[in-house]
CSV table of C-alpha atoms and ligand atoms in Angstrom, one decimal:
chain,number,residue,atom,x,y,z
F,1,VAL,CA,-64.7,-7.8,113.6
F,2,ASN,CA,-61.3,-7.0,112.2
F,3,SER,CA,-58.7,-5.9,114.7
F,4,PRO,CA,-55.5,-4.0,113.9
F,5,ALA,CA,-53.3,-6.9,114.7
F,6,ASP,CA,-55.0,-9.3,112.3
F,7,TRP,CA,-53.9,-7.7,109.1
F,8,GLN,CA,-50.3,-7.1,110.2
F,9,THR,CA,-50.0,-10.8,111.1
F,10,GLU,CA,-51.5,-11.8,107.9
F,11,LEU,CA,-49.0,-9.7,105.9
F,12,SER,CA,-46.0,-10.7,107.9
F,13,SER,CA,-46.7,-14.4,107.5
F,14,ALA,CA,-47.3,-14.1,103.7
F,15,PHE,CA,-45.5,-16.3,101.2
F,16,ARG,CA,-42.4,-14.6,99.8
F,17,ASP,CA,-40.7,-17.5,98.0
F,18,THR,CA,-41.8,-19.8,95.2
F,19,HIS,CA,-40.9,-23.0,97.0
F,20,SER,CA,-43.2,-22.6,100.0
F,21,LEU,CA,-46.0,-21.2,97.8
F,22,ALA,CA,-45.7,-24.1,95.3
F,23,GLN,CA,-45.9,-26.5,98.2
F,24,PHE,CA,-49.0,-24.9,99.6
F,25,LEU,CA,-50.7,-24.8,96.1
F,26,GLY,CA,-49.6,-28.3,95.2
F,27,GLN,CA,-48.4,-27.1,91.8
F,28,GLU,CA,-45.2,-26.0,90.1
F,29,ILE,CA,-44.4,-22.3,90.0
F,30,ASP,CA,-41.7,-20.9,87.6
F,31,ASN,CA,-38.4,-20.4,89.4
F,32,ASP,CA,-35.8,-17.7,88.7
F,33,VAL,CA,-38.3,-15.0,87.9
F,34,ARG,CA,-36.5,-11.7,88.5
F,35,TYR,CA,-39.3,-9.9,90.4
F,36,PRO,CA,-40.2,-10.7,94.0
F,37,LEU,CA,-43.3,-12.5,95.2
F,38,LEU,CA,-45.8,-11.7,97.9
F,39,ILE,CA,-49.1,-13.4,98.6
F,40,THR,CA,-50.8,-13.8,101.9
F,41,LYS,CA,-51.8,-17.3,103.0
F,42,LYS,CA,-55.5,-16.4,102.8
F,43,TYR,CA,-55.2,-15.0,99.3
F,44,ALA,CA,-53.2,-18.0,98.2
F,45,GLN,CA,-56.1,-20.2,99.3
F,46,LEU,CA,-58.4,-18.1,97.1
F,47,ILE,CA,-56.0,-18.5,94.2
F,48,LYS,CA,-56.0,-22.2,94.8
F,49,ASP,CA,-59.8,-22.4,94.8
F,50,ASN,CA,-59.9,-20.4,91.6
F,51,GLY,CA,-57.7,-23.0,89.8
F,52,VAL,CA,-54.2,-23.3,88.6
F,53,ASP,CA,-54.9,-21.5,85.4
F,54,GLY,CA,-57.6,-19.1,86.8
F,55,VAL,CA,-57.6,-15.4,86.5
F,56,LEU,CA,-56.1,-15.1,90.0
F,57,ALA,CA,-53.2,-17.4,89.3
F,58,ARG,CA,-52.4,-15.5,86.2
F,59,GLN,CA,-52.5,-12.1,87.9
F,60,PHE,CA,-50.4,-13.1,90.9
F,61,LEU,CA,-48.2,-16.1,90.3
F,62,PRO,CA,-44.7,-15.4,88.9
F,63,THR,CA,-43.9,-16.7,85.4
F,64,GLN,CA,-40.8,-16.8,83.2
F,65,SER,CA,-42.5,-14.4,80.7
F,66,GLU,CA,-41.6,-11.6,83.2
F,67,ASN,CA,-37.9,-12.0,82.4
F,68,SER,CA,-38.5,-10.5,79.0
F,69,GLU,CA,-36.3,-7.4,78.3
F,70,LYS,CA,-39.0,-5.6,76.3
F,71,GLY,CA,-40.9,-2.6,77.6
F,72,PHE,CA,-40.0,0.4,79.8
F,73,ILE,CA,-38.7,0.6,83.4
F,74,ASP,CA,-40.8,3.8,83.9
F,75,PRO,CA,-43.5,3.6,81.2
F,76,ILE,CA,-45.5,6.6,82.3
F,77,GLY,CA,-42.6,8.9,83.0
F,78,ASP,CA,-43.0,9.2,86.8
F,79,LYS,CA,-39.4,10.3,87.1
F,80,LYS,CA,-39.9,13.3,84.8
F,81,PHE,CA,-42.4,14.8,87.1
F,82,SER,CA,-40.9,13.9,90.5
F,83,LYS,CA,-40.7,16.8,92.7
F,84,THR,CA,-39.4,15.1,95.8
F,85,SER,CA,-38.5,11.4,96.2
F,86,GLN,CA,-42.1,10.6,97.0
F,87,LEU,CA,-44.1,13.3,95.1
F,88,ILE,CA,-45.1,13.2,91.4
F,89,HIS,CA,-46.7,16.4,90.2
F,90,ARG,CA,-47.8,15.9,86.6
F,91,TYR,CA,-51.2,17.6,86.5
F,92,HIS,CA,-51.6,21.3,87.6
F,93,ASN,CA,-54.1,20.9,90.5
F,94,ARG,CA,-53.3,17.4,91.9
F,95,ALA,CA,-50.2,15.5,92.9
F,96,LEU,CA,-49.4,11.8,93.6
F,97,LEU,CA,-47.9,11.0,96.9
F,98,ILE,CA,-46.1,7.7,97.4
F,99,PRO,CA,-45.9,7.2,101.2
F,100,THR,CA,-44.9,3.5,100.9
F,101,THR,CA,-43.6,1.0,98.3
F,102,THR,CA,-45.2,-2.0,100.1
F,103,CYS,CA,-48.3,-3.7,98.7
F,104,PRO,CA,-50.8,-6.3,100.0
F,105,ILE,CA,-49.8,-8.6,97.1
F,106,LEU,CA,-47.5,-8.2,94.1
F,107,CYS,CA,-49.4,-8.0,90.9
F,108,ARG,CA,-47.4,-9.5,88.0
F,109,TYR,CA,-48.7,-6.8,85.6
F,110,CYS,CA,-47.8,-3.9,87.9
F,111,PHE,CA,-46.9,-0.7,86.1
F,112,ARG,CA,-44.4,0.2,88.8
F,113,LYS,CA,-42.9,-3.3,89.1
F,114,ASN,CA,-39.5,-2.1,88.2
F,115,GLU,CA,-39.6,0.8,90.7
F,116,LEU,CA,-41.2,-0.7,93.8
F,117,ASN,CA,-39.8,-3.0,96.4
F,118,SER,CA,-36.2,-2.3,95.5
F,119,ASP,CA,-34.1,0.6,96.8
F,120,GLY,CA,-36.2,2.4,94.2
F,121,PRO,CA,-36.7,6.1,93.7
F,122,PHE,CA,-39.4,6.5,96.3
F,123,ALA,CA,-37.5,7.2,99.5
F,124,GLN,CA,-39.3,8.8,102.5
F,125,ASP,CA,-38.9,12.5,102.6
F,126,GLN,CA,-41.9,13.9,104.3
F,127,GLU,CA,-40.4,17.3,105.1
F,128,ALA,CA,-39.4,18.1,101.6
F,129,THR,CA,-42.7,16.8,100.3
F,130,LEU,CA,-44.7,19.0,102.7
F,131,ASN,CA,-42.5,22.0,101.8
F,132,TYR,CA,-43.2,21.5,98.1
F,133,LEU,CA,-47.0,21.3,98.8
F,134,GLN,CA,-47.0,24.4,101.0
F,135,THR,CA,-45.3,26.4,98.2
F,136,HIS,CA,-47.6,25.2,95.4
F,137,PRO,CA,-51.1,26.6,96.1
F,138,GLU,CA,-52.4,25.2,92.8
F,139,ILE,CA,-52.4,21.7,94.3
F,140,GLU,CA,-55.9,21.0,95.5
F,141,GLU,CA,-55.8,17.2,95.7
F,142,ILE,CA,-53.4,14.7,97.1
F,143,ILE,CA,-53.5,11.2,95.7
F,144,PHE,CA,-52.0,8.6,98.0
F,145,THR,CA,-50.7,5.8,95.8
F,146,GLY,CA,-47.7,3.5,96.0
F,147,GLY,CA,-47.3,0.8,96.9
F,148,ASP,CA,-50.5,0.8,98.7
F,149,PRO,CA,-51.3,3.6,101.2
F,150,PHE,CA,-53.6,1.4,103.3
F,151,ILE,CA,-50.5,-0.7,104.2
F,152,LEU,CA,-49.4,2.1,106.4
F,153,THR,CA,-50.5,2.0,110.1
F,154,ASP,CA,-53.5,4.2,111.1
F,155,ASN,CA,-51.0,6.4,113.0
F,156,LYS,CA,-48.9,7.0,109.9
F,157,ILE,CA,-51.9,7.8,107.8
F,158,SER,CA,-53.3,10.1,110.4
F,159,GLN,CA,-50.0,11.8,110.7
F,160,TRP,CA,-50.0,12.6,107.0
F,161,LEU,CA,-53.6,13.8,107.1
F,162,HIS,CA,-52.9,16.1,110.1
F,163,ALA,CA,-49.9,17.6,108.2
F,164,LEU,CA,-51.9,18.1,105.0
F,165,ALA,CA,-54.8,19.6,107.0
F,166,SER,CA,-52.6,22.5,107.8
F,167,ILE,CA,-52.1,23.3,104.1
F,168,ASP,CA,-55.2,25.4,103.3
F,169,HIS,CA,-55.3,24.8,99.5
F,170,ILE,CA,-55.6,21.0,99.8
F,171,LYS,CA,-59.3,20.2,99.6
F,172,PHE,CA,-59.4,16.6,98.4
F,173,ILE,CA,-57.7,13.4,99.6
F,174,ARG,CA,-57.7,10.4,97.4
F,175,PHE,CA,-56.4,6.9,98.2
F,176,HIS,CA,-55.7,4.4,95.4
F,177,SER,CA,-55.7,1.0,97.0
F,178,ARG,CA,-56.0,-2.8,96.3
F,179,VAL,CA,-56.3,-3.5,100.0
F,180,PRO,CA,-60.1,-3.8,100.2
F,181,VAL,CA,-59.9,-6.6,97.6
F,182,ILE,CA,-56.7,-8.4,98.7
F,183,LEU,CA,-56.4,-7.8,102.5
F,184,PRO,CA,-59.9,-7.1,103.7
F,185,SER,CA,-58.9,-7.6,107.4
F,186,ARG,CA,-57.1,-4.3,107.1
F,187,MET,CA,-60.4,-2.4,106.5
F,188,THR,CA,-60.9,-2.0,110.3
F,189,LEU,CA,-63.4,0.1,112.1
F,190,GLU,CA,-60.5,2.1,113.6
F,191,LEU,CA,-59.3,3.1,110.1
F,192,LYS,CA,-62.8,4.0,109.1
F,193,ASN,CA,-63.2,6.2,112.2
F,194,MET,CA,-59.9,7.8,111.7
F,195,LEU,CA,-60.6,8.7,108.1
F,196,THR,CA,-64.1,9.9,108.7
F,197,SER,CA,-62.8,12.1,111.5
F,198,PHE,CA,-61.2,14.2,108.7
F,199,VAL,CA,-64.3,14.6,106.5
F,200,ASP,CA,-65.1,18.1,107.8
F,201,ARG,CA,-61.7,19.2,106.5
F,202,PHE,CA,-61.3,17.1,103.3
F,203,GLN,CA,-63.5,15.3,100.9
F,204,ILE,CA,-62.0,11.8,101.0
F,205,ILE,CA,-62.2,9.5,98.0
F,206,ILE,CA,-61.1,5.8,97.9
F,207,VAL,CA,-60.3,4.4,94.5
F,208,ILE,CA,-60.4,0.6,94.6
F,209,HIS,CA,-58.2,-1.3,92.2
F,210,SER,CA,-59.9,-4.5,90.9
F,211,ASN,CA,-59.8,-6.3,87.5
F,212,HIS,CA,-62.2,-9.2,87.9
F,213,VAL,CA,-65.1,-10.2,90.1
F,214,SER,CA,-63.4,-13.4,91.1
F,215,GLU,CA,-60.9,-11.4,93.1
F,216,TRP,CA,-63.5,-10.7,95.7
F,217,SER,CA,-63.9,-13.2,98.6
F,218,PRO,CA,-67.2,-13.0,100.6
F,219,GLU,CA,-65.1,-11.6,103.4
F,220,ALA,CA,-63.8,-8.8,101.2
F,221,ILE,CA,-67.3,-7.8,100.1
F,222,GLN,CA,-68.5,-7.9,103.7
F,223,SER,CA,-65.5,-5.8,105.0
F,224,LEU,CA,-66.1,-3.2,102.3
F,225,ARG,CA,-69.8,-2.9,103.0
F,226,ASN,CA,-69.0,-2.5,106.7
F,227,PHE,CA,-66.4,0.1,105.9
F,228,GLN,CA,-68.5,2.2,103.6
F,229,SER,CA,-70.0,5.4,105.0
F,230,GLU,CA,-72.0,8.2,103.3
F,231,ASN,CA,-69.0,10.5,104.0
F,232,LEU,CA,-66.6,8.5,101.9
F,233,ILE,CA,-66.7,8.3,98.1
F,234,PHE,CA,-65.8,5.0,96.5
F,235,LEU,CA,-64.6,4.8,92.9
F,236,SER,CA,-63.1,1.9,90.9
F,237,GLN,CA,-60.0,1.6,88.7
F,238,SER,CA,-59.2,-1.5,86.6
F,239,VAL,CA,-56.5,-2.4,84.1
F,240,LEU,CA,-57.5,-4.0,80.9
F,241,LEU,CA,-55.4,-7.2,80.8
F,242,LYS,CA,-54.9,-9.8,78.2
F,243,GLY,CA,-56.3,-13.2,79.3
F,244,ILE,CA,-57.8,-11.7,82.5
F,245,ASN,CA,-60.7,-9.3,81.5
F,246,ASP,CA,-60.2,-8.5,77.8
F,247,ASN,CA,-63.8,-9.3,76.8
F,248,GLN,CA,-67.1,-7.6,77.1
F,249,LYS,CA,-68.8,-10.2,79.3
F,250,THR,CA,-66.1,-10.0,82.0
F,251,LEU,CA,-66.1,-6.2,82.0
F,252,LYS,CA,-69.8,-6.0,82.2
F,253,GLU,CA,-69.8,-8.4,85.2
F,254,LEU,CA,-67.1,-6.3,86.8
F,255,PHE,CA,-68.9,-2.9,86.3
F,256,HIS,CA,-72.2,-4.5,87.5
F,257,PHE,CA,-70.3,-5.7,90.6
F,258,PHE,CA,-68.9,-2.3,91.4
F,259,VAL,CA,-72.3,-0.6,91.1
F,260,GLN,CA,-74.0,-3.3,93.2
F,261,ASN,CA,-71.4,-2.6,95.9
F,262,LYS,CA,-71.6,1.2,95.8
F,263,ILE,CA,-68.4,1.7,94.0
F,264,ARG,CA,-68.7,4.1,91.1
F,265,PRO,CA,-66.8,3.0,87.9
F,266,TYR,CA,-64.1,5.5,87.3
F,267,TYR,CA,-61.2,4.3,85.1
F,268,LEU,CA,-60.4,1.3,82.9
F,269,HIS,CA,-56.7,1.7,82.1
F,270,HIS,CA,-55.2,0.4,78.9
F,271,PRO,CA,-52.1,-1.5,80.0
F,272,ASP,CA,-48.8,0.4,80.0
F,273,GLN,CA,-45.7,-0.9,78.2
F,274,VAL,CA,-43.9,-2.0,81.3
F,275,LYS,CA,-40.8,-4.1,81.3
F,276,GLY,CA,-41.7,-7.6,82.7
F,277,ALA,CA,-45.4,-7.4,81.9
F,278,GLU,CA,-45.5,-7.5,78.2
F,279,HIS,CA,-47.5,-10.7,78.2
F,280,PHE,CA,-50.5,-8.8,79.7
F,281,GLU,CA,-50.5,-6.2,76.9
F,282,LEU,CA,-53.1,-5.9,74.2
F,283,SER,CA,-53.0,-3.5,71.3
F,284,LEU,CA,-54.9,-0.3,71.3
F,285,GLU,CA,-56.9,-1.6,68.4
F,286,GLU,CA,-57.9,-4.7,70.4
F,287,GLY,CA,-58.9,-2.6,73.4
F,288,ARG,CA,-60.9,-0.3,71.2
F,289,ARG,CA,-62.7,-3.2,69.6
F,290,ILE,CA,-63.8,-4.4,73.0
F,291,TRP,CA,-64.8,-0.9,74.1
F,292,ALA,CA,-66.7,-0.1,71.0
F,293,GLY,CA,-69.6,-2.4,72.0
F,294,MET,CA,-69.7,-1.7,75.8
F,295,HIS,CA,-72.3,1.0,75.7
F,296,ASP,CA,-74.7,-1.4,74.1
F,297,LEU,CA,-74.3,-3.7,77.1
F,298,ILE,CA,-74.4,-1.2,79.9
F,299,PRO,CA,-75.7,2.3,80.4
F,300,GLY,CA,-73.4,5.3,80.2
F,301,TRP,CA,-73.5,6.0,83.9
F,302,MET,CA,-72.1,2.5,84.6
F,303,LEU,CA,-69.1,2.9,82.2
F,304,PRO,CA,-65.7,3.9,83.5
F,305,GLN,CA,-63.5,6.1,81.3
F,306,TYR,CA,-61.2,3.9,79.1
F,307,THR,CA,-57.9,5.8,79.3
F,308,ILE,CA,-54.3,5.3,78.4
F,309,ASP,CA,-51.2,6.9,79.8
F,310,ILE,CA,-49.3,8.3,76.8
F,311,PRO,CA,-45.9,6.7,77.2
F,312,HIS,CA,-43.1,8.7,78.8
F,313,GLY,CA,-45.0,11.2,80.8
F,314,HIS,CA,-47.4,13.0,78.5
F,315,GLY,CA,-50.3,12.0,80.8
F,316,LYS,CA,-53.6,10.3,80.5
F,317,THR,CA,-55.9,10.6,77.6
F,318,GLN,CA,-59.0,8.8,76.2
F,319,ALA,CA,-58.0,5.4,74.7
F,320,PHE,CA,-61.2,5.1,72.6
F,321,ASN,CA,-61.3,6.9,69.3
F,322,PRO,CA,-64.8,7.2,67.9
F,323,GLU,CA,-63.5,7.9,64.4
F,324,SER,CA,-61.3,4.9,64.0
F,325,ILE,CA,-60.5,1.6,65.7
F,326,GLU,CA,-57.0,1.7,64.2
F,327,PHE,CA,-54.3,3.5,66.0
F,328,SER,CA,-52.7,6.2,63.9
F,329,GLY,CA,-49.4,6.1,65.8
F,330,SER,CA,-50.0,9.5,67.6
F,331,PHE,CA,-51.9,10.7,70.6
F,332,LEU,CA,-53.1,14.2,71.3
F,333,ASP,CA,-51.4,15.4,74.5
F,334,ARG,CA,-52.9,17.8,77.1
F,335,LYS,CA,-52.1,20.8,74.9
F,336,GLY,CA,-53.7,19.2,71.8
F,337,ARG,CA,-50.3,18.5,70.2
F,338,LYS,CA,-49.8,15.2,68.3
F,339,VAL,CA,-47.3,13.0,70.2
F,340,PRO,CA,-46.0,10.2,68.0
F,341,VAL,CA,-45.4,7.0,69.9
F,342,ASP,CA,-43.0,4.4,68.6
F,343,LYS,CA,-44.1,0.9,69.6
D,401,PLP,C1,-53.1,9.2,87.0
D,401,PLP,C2,-52.4,10.3,87.7
D,401,PLP,C3,-53.1,11.2,88.5
D,401,PLP,C4,-54.6,11.1,88.7
D,401,PLP,O1,-55.3,11.4,87.6
D,401,PLP,P1,-56.9,11.6,87.7
D,401,PLP,O2,-57.2,11.8,86.2
D,401,PLP,O3,-57.1,12.8,88.5
D,401,PLP,O4,-57.4,10.4,88.3
D,401,PLP,C5,-52.4,12.2,89.1
D,401,PLP,N1,-51.1,12.3,89.0
D,401,PLP,C6,-50.4,11.5,88.2
D,401,PLP,C7,-48.9,11.7,88.1
D,401,PLP,C8,-51.0,10.4,87.5
D,401,PLP,O5,-50.3,9.6,86.8
D,402,SF4,S1,-51.2,-3.2,94.3
D,402,SF4,FE1,-50.8,-1.7,92.7
D,402,SF4,S2,-48.7,-0.9,93.1
D,402,SF4,FE2,-49.0,-2.8,94.2
D,402,SF4,S3,-48.2,-4.5,92.9
D,402,SF4,FE3,-50.4,-4.3,92.5
D,402,SF4,S4,-50.6,-2.9,90.8
D,402,SF4,FE4,-48.5,-2.6,91.6
């Protein structure tokens, strides 16, 4: 049984420097990478077991490729739709809330890697955030993202939910989290009980971020299964990443895994053009070639939506184009206008 103290200890004793991690893994790790490092000891063991060049090592160990200057600091235009320092309102009826910039691990491909864990734009300003939400009755859903919202204490999460519960037009609460995969000890019975105590007020949805079946330890699978309840909806989101899951076999295994563990496939994101993660990118043509055959391999209900965030804040749209694998250079935005994207 997971107790609240376990996960906090695990997180506070995590590796944060290349030297001690390299020693633990018994392998060299690139030095002088400009982005910080964070891996818990337990997860470092899983990375080690998965091999020095495995899909875990490549997602989580820093490499010199991250020092490339190419790409954007804010690839999806978060800033353009910032309403308070921790609220992003891009779509009419839902808003992203960033209650923390801390994560259970630092993913090297992260789309917010230039904005998190610095003095970044996401300062805490709960009062202004609640004020904005109160005066925007069109907002029906709050999406807790980050950072990782499950890194907050139960008290902090509960405090947010209580505050949101007093705003009548908010009906849905969504959490986007990598915690169930990376820090399973955090999926405590106390957290489950606290969340389910709100289900008469909100529908609660938990979107789990996972890109590969190998990310899941037996402990993570067990903790998730213990956490699940018929009152909570579980969805998946994955990022299509070069050298990690950019083939049909790996994706099929991943989507099978989700369904077998009561997680409904929701999104497969085409990678964003983020500064420091260019080495994970593949072209839209390559992504579409992979996607074109997926429906042959698995039924429609098991397929997530393959989507892309149009660079610079135009929002999400379908990445697959049934008429052509080639990318014309333009996307249709939410109003149906063509948006040319210079690559
Ligand atoms: C992706 C995103 C959402 C969530 O979009 P859904 O399609 O509802 O999952 C909400 N707000 C912003 C700013 C986003 O980037
Ligand atoms: S958990 Fe999410 S926000 Fe945190 S580093 Fe990974 S991709 Fe980025």
